mmCIF file of C-alpha atoms in Angstrom:
data_model
loop_
_atom_site.group_PDB
_atom_site.id
_atom_site.type_symbol
_atom_site.label_atom_id
_atom_site.label_comp_id
_atom_site.label_asym_id
_atom_site.label_seq_id
_atom_site.Cartn_x
_atom_site.Cartn_y
_atom_site.Cartn_z
ATOM 1 C CA PRO A 1 16.522 -17.609 18.386
ATOM 2 C CA ILE A 2 14.326 -16.955 14.755
ATOM 3 C CA HIS A 3 13.768 -20.310 12.839
ATOM 4 C CA GLU A 4 11.472 -18.402 10.314
ATOM 5 C CA LEU A 5 10.710 -15.003 8.335
ATOM 6 C CA ARG A 6 7.716 -15.606 7.541
ATOM 7 C CA VAL A 7 5.410 -12.366 5.485
ATOM 8 C CA ALA A 8 2.139 -11.998 5.698
ATOM 9 C CA VAL A 9 0.152 -10.294 2.519
ATOM 10 C CA THR A 10 -3.984 -9.931 2.384
ATOM 11 C CA ALA A 11 -4.821 -10.369 -0.709
ATOM 12 C CA GLN A 12 -7.605 -8.141 -1.894
ATOM 13 C CA ASP A 13 -7.728 -10.685 -5.462
ATOM 14 C CA HIS A 14 -6.445 -13.579 -3.855
ATOM 15 C CA ASP A 15 -6.573 -16.423 -6.457
ATOM 16 C CA ALA A 16 -4.276 -13.719 -8.929
ATOM 17 C CA ALA A 17 -1.902 -13.241 -6.344
ATOM 18 C CA LEU A 18 -1.427 -17.330 -5.878
ATOM 19 C CA ALA A 19 -1.420 -18.062 -9.765
ATOM 20 C CA PHE A 20 0.956 -14.682 -9.911
ATOM 21 C CA TYR A 21 3.071 -15.386 -6.993
ATOM 22 C CA ARG A 22 3.735 -19.608 -7.190
ATOM 23 C CA ASP A 23 2.878 -19.816 -10.448
ATOM 24 C CA ALA A 24 4.084 -17.022 -12.213
ATOM 25 C CA LEU A 25 7.059 -16.646 -10.752
ATOM 26 C CA GLY A 26 7.230 -20.035 -9.096
ATOM 27 C CA MET A 27 7.022 -20.205 -5.715
ATOM 28 C CA PRO A 28 6.551 -23.915 -4.204
ATOM 29 C CA GLN A 29 3.198 -23.978 -2.283
ATOM 30 C CA LEU A 30 4.155 -25.258 1.687
ATOM 31 C CA ALA A 31 1.053 -25.502 3.092
ATOM 32 C CA ASP A 32 -2.708 -24.605 1.711
ATOM 33 C CA TRP A 33 -4.865 -23.849 5.506
ATOM 34 C CA THR A 34 -7.858 -22.624 3.459
ATOM 35 C CA SER A 35 -10.337 -23.177 5.276
ATOM 36 C CA PRO A 36 -14.872 -22.122 5.828
ATOM 37 C CA ASP A 37 -13.428 -19.173 7.191
ATOM 38 C CA GLY A 38 -10.952 -18.184 4.502
ATOM 39 C CA LYS A 39 -8.240 -18.958 1.816
ATOM 40 C CA VAL A 40 -4.376 -19.438 3.349
ATOM 41 C CA VAL A 41 -1.538 -20.401 1.605
ATOM 42 C CA VAL A 42 2.859 -20.515 2.241
ATOM 43 C CA LEU A 43 5.085 -20.560 -0.758
ATOM 44 C CA ASP A 44 8.191 -21.669 -0.672
ATOM 45 C CA GLY A 45 10.546 -18.309 -0.953
ATOM 46 C CA GLY A 46 13.965 -19.045 0.202
ATOM 47 C CA ARG A 47 16.089 -18.198 2.324
ATOM 48 C CA ALA A 48 14.367 -14.959 4.255
ATOM 49 C CA THR A 49 15.794 -12.139 5.668
ATOM 50 C CA LEU A 50 14.622 -8.679 7.245
ATOM 51 C CA GLU A 51 16.484 -5.624 5.392
ATOM 52 C CA LEU A 52 16.192 -2.973 7.684
ATOM 53 C CA ILE A 53 17.191 0.378 5.679
ATOM 54 C CA ASP A 54 16.489 4.311 6.118
ATOM 55 C CA GLU A 55 14.369 6.802 4.076
ATOM 56 C CA ALA A 56 17.460 8.006 2.277
ATOM 57 C CA GLN A 57 19.346 4.907 1.166
ATOM 58 C CA ALA A 58 14.805 3.752 0.155
ATOM 59 C CA SER A 59 15.310 6.670 -1.909
ATOM 60 C CA TYR A 60 18.893 6.242 -2.642
ATOM 61 C CA ILE A 61 17.466 2.424 -3.909
ATOM 62 C CA ASP A 62 14.381 3.640 -5.748
ATOM 63 C CA ARG A 63 17.124 5.914 -8.328
ATOM 64 C CA VAL A 64 18.888 3.641 -9.027
ATOM 65 C CA GLU A 65 16.736 0.398 -10.111
ATOM 66 C CA VAL A 66 13.627 2.747 -10.949
ATOM 67 C CA GLY A 67 14.231 6.731 -12.024
ATOM 68 C CA ARG A 68 11.993 8.191 -8.757
ATOM 69 C CA ARG A 69 11.520 7.847 -5.690
ATOM 70 C CA VAL A 70 8.423 4.816 -5.740
ATOM 71 C CA ALA A 71 8.442 2.603 -2.747
ATOM 72 C CA GLY A 72 6.995 2.163 -0.137
ATOM 73 C CA PRO A 73 7.099 0.844 4.185
ATOM 74 C CA ILE A 74 7.753 -2.456 2.722
ATOM 75 C CA ARG A 75 9.236 -3.932 -1.017
ATOM 76 C CA LEU A 76 9.772 -7.851 -0.822
ATOM 77 C CA ALA A 77 13.541 -8.972 -3.358
ATOM 78 C CA LEU A 78 13.768 -12.140 -4.769
ATOM 79 C CA SER A 79 17.046 -13.776 -5.178
ATOM 80 C CA VAL A 80 16.367 -15.269 -8.636
ATOM 81 C CA ASP A 81 18.469 -16.925 -11.626
ATOM 82 C CA ASP A 82 17.664 -15.099 -14.286
ATOM 83 C CA SER A 83 15.832 -11.368 -12.960
ATOM 84 C CA ALA A 84 15.113 -10.083 -16.655
ATOM 85 C CA ALA A 85 14.156 -13.071 -17.057
ATOM 86 C CA LEU A 86 11.168 -13.955 -14.573
ATOM 87 C CA ALA A 87 10.647 -10.059 -14.322
ATOM 88 C CA GLU A 88 9.414 -10.886 -18.082
ATOM 89 C CA ARG A 89 7.170 -13.893 -16.871
ATOM 90 C CA ALA A 90 6.288 -12.004 -13.685
ATOM 91 C CA ARG A 91 4.386 -9.068 -16.834
ATOM 92 C CA ALA A 92 3.072 -11.828 -18.726
ATOM 93 C CA ASN A 93 1.209 -12.511 -15.811
ATOM 94 C CA GLY A 94 -0.201 -9.092 -15.028
ATOM 95 C CA ALA A 95 2.710 -6.884 -13.157
ATOM 96 C CA VAL A 96 4.078 -3.351 -14.368
ATOM 97 C CA LEU A 97 7.356 -2.565 -14.981
ATOM 98 C CA LEU A 98 8.607 -0.112 -12.521
ATOM 99 C CA GLY A 99 11.498 2.420 -14.611
ATOM 100 C CA THR A 100 13.098 0.787 -17.554
ATOM 101 C CA GLY A 101 13.613 -2.396 -16.865
ATOM 102 C CA PRO A 102 16.966 -4.441 -16.072
ATOM 103 C CA VAL A 103 19.563 -2.231 -14.280
ATOM 104 C CA GLU A 104 23.275 -2.918 -13.284
ATOM 105 C CA THR A 105 23.690 -1.633 -9.868
ATOM 106 C CA PRO A 106 26.089 -0.265 -8.685
ATOM 107 C CA TRP A 107 27.046 -3.238 -6.345
ATOM 108 C CA GLY A 108 26.831 -5.855 -8.182
ATOM 109 C CA GLU A 109 23.534 -6.839 -9.074
ATOM 110 C CA ARG A 110 20.544 -6.673 -11.843
ATOM 111 C CA ASN A 111 17.625 -5.612 -10.129
ATOM 112 C CA VAL A 112 14.040 -5.414 -12.366
ATOM 113 C CA ARG A 113 11.865 -3.343 -9.578
ATOM 114 C CA LEU A 114 7.974 -4.335 -10.668
ATOM 115 C CA SER A 115 4.212 -4.069 -9.247
ATOM 116 C CA ALA A 116 2.549 -6.941 -8.798
ATOM 117 C CA PRO A 117 -0.238 -8.537 -7.295
ATOM 118 C CA ALA A 118 -1.476 -7.776 -4.324
ATOM 119 C CA ASP A 119 -0.115 -4.236 -4.393
ATOM 120 C CA LEU A 120 3.654 -5.337 -3.346
ATOM 121 C CA GLN A 121 6.371 -3.689 -4.776
ATOM 122 C CA LEU A 122 8.736 -6.385 -5.703
ATOM 123 C CA THR A 123 12.242 -5.910 -6.803
ATOM 124 C CA LEU A 124 14.245 -9.248 -8.426
ATOM 125 C CA PHE A 125 17.525 -9.399 -8.243
ATOM 126 C CA SER A 126 21.071 -12.003 -10.152
ATOM 127 C CA SER A 127 24.522 -11.587 -10.281
ATOM 128 C CA VAL A 128 25.724 -10.041 -13.271
ATOM 129 C CA ASP A 129 28.366 -11.859 -14.644
#
């Protein structure tokens, strides 16, 4: 069986990406394997899943969250307690809002799409209470 799903991201500005994901988003640091050969830091993203989406559904999700097709083949989706509040903290730390902000989805979540450091798109999602 698979014991862990790890998404490995090559960041042009490692320090900025680390500050954003660890410090601004609050992902706990699990390991630092930095050496003279380069920098590697492992952050805890909670439980990991692999969500496989076809092109039609990806287009639909983009329309719901942003209003138009914007995502590439990889988008990180993070389950959080308050997606709107964390999105504001993320924006204050360099993320760019895509679309109009928090949207209530047909699947019962409040989602916010962001363009974030390391050329990643993030969906922050939380349950609609």
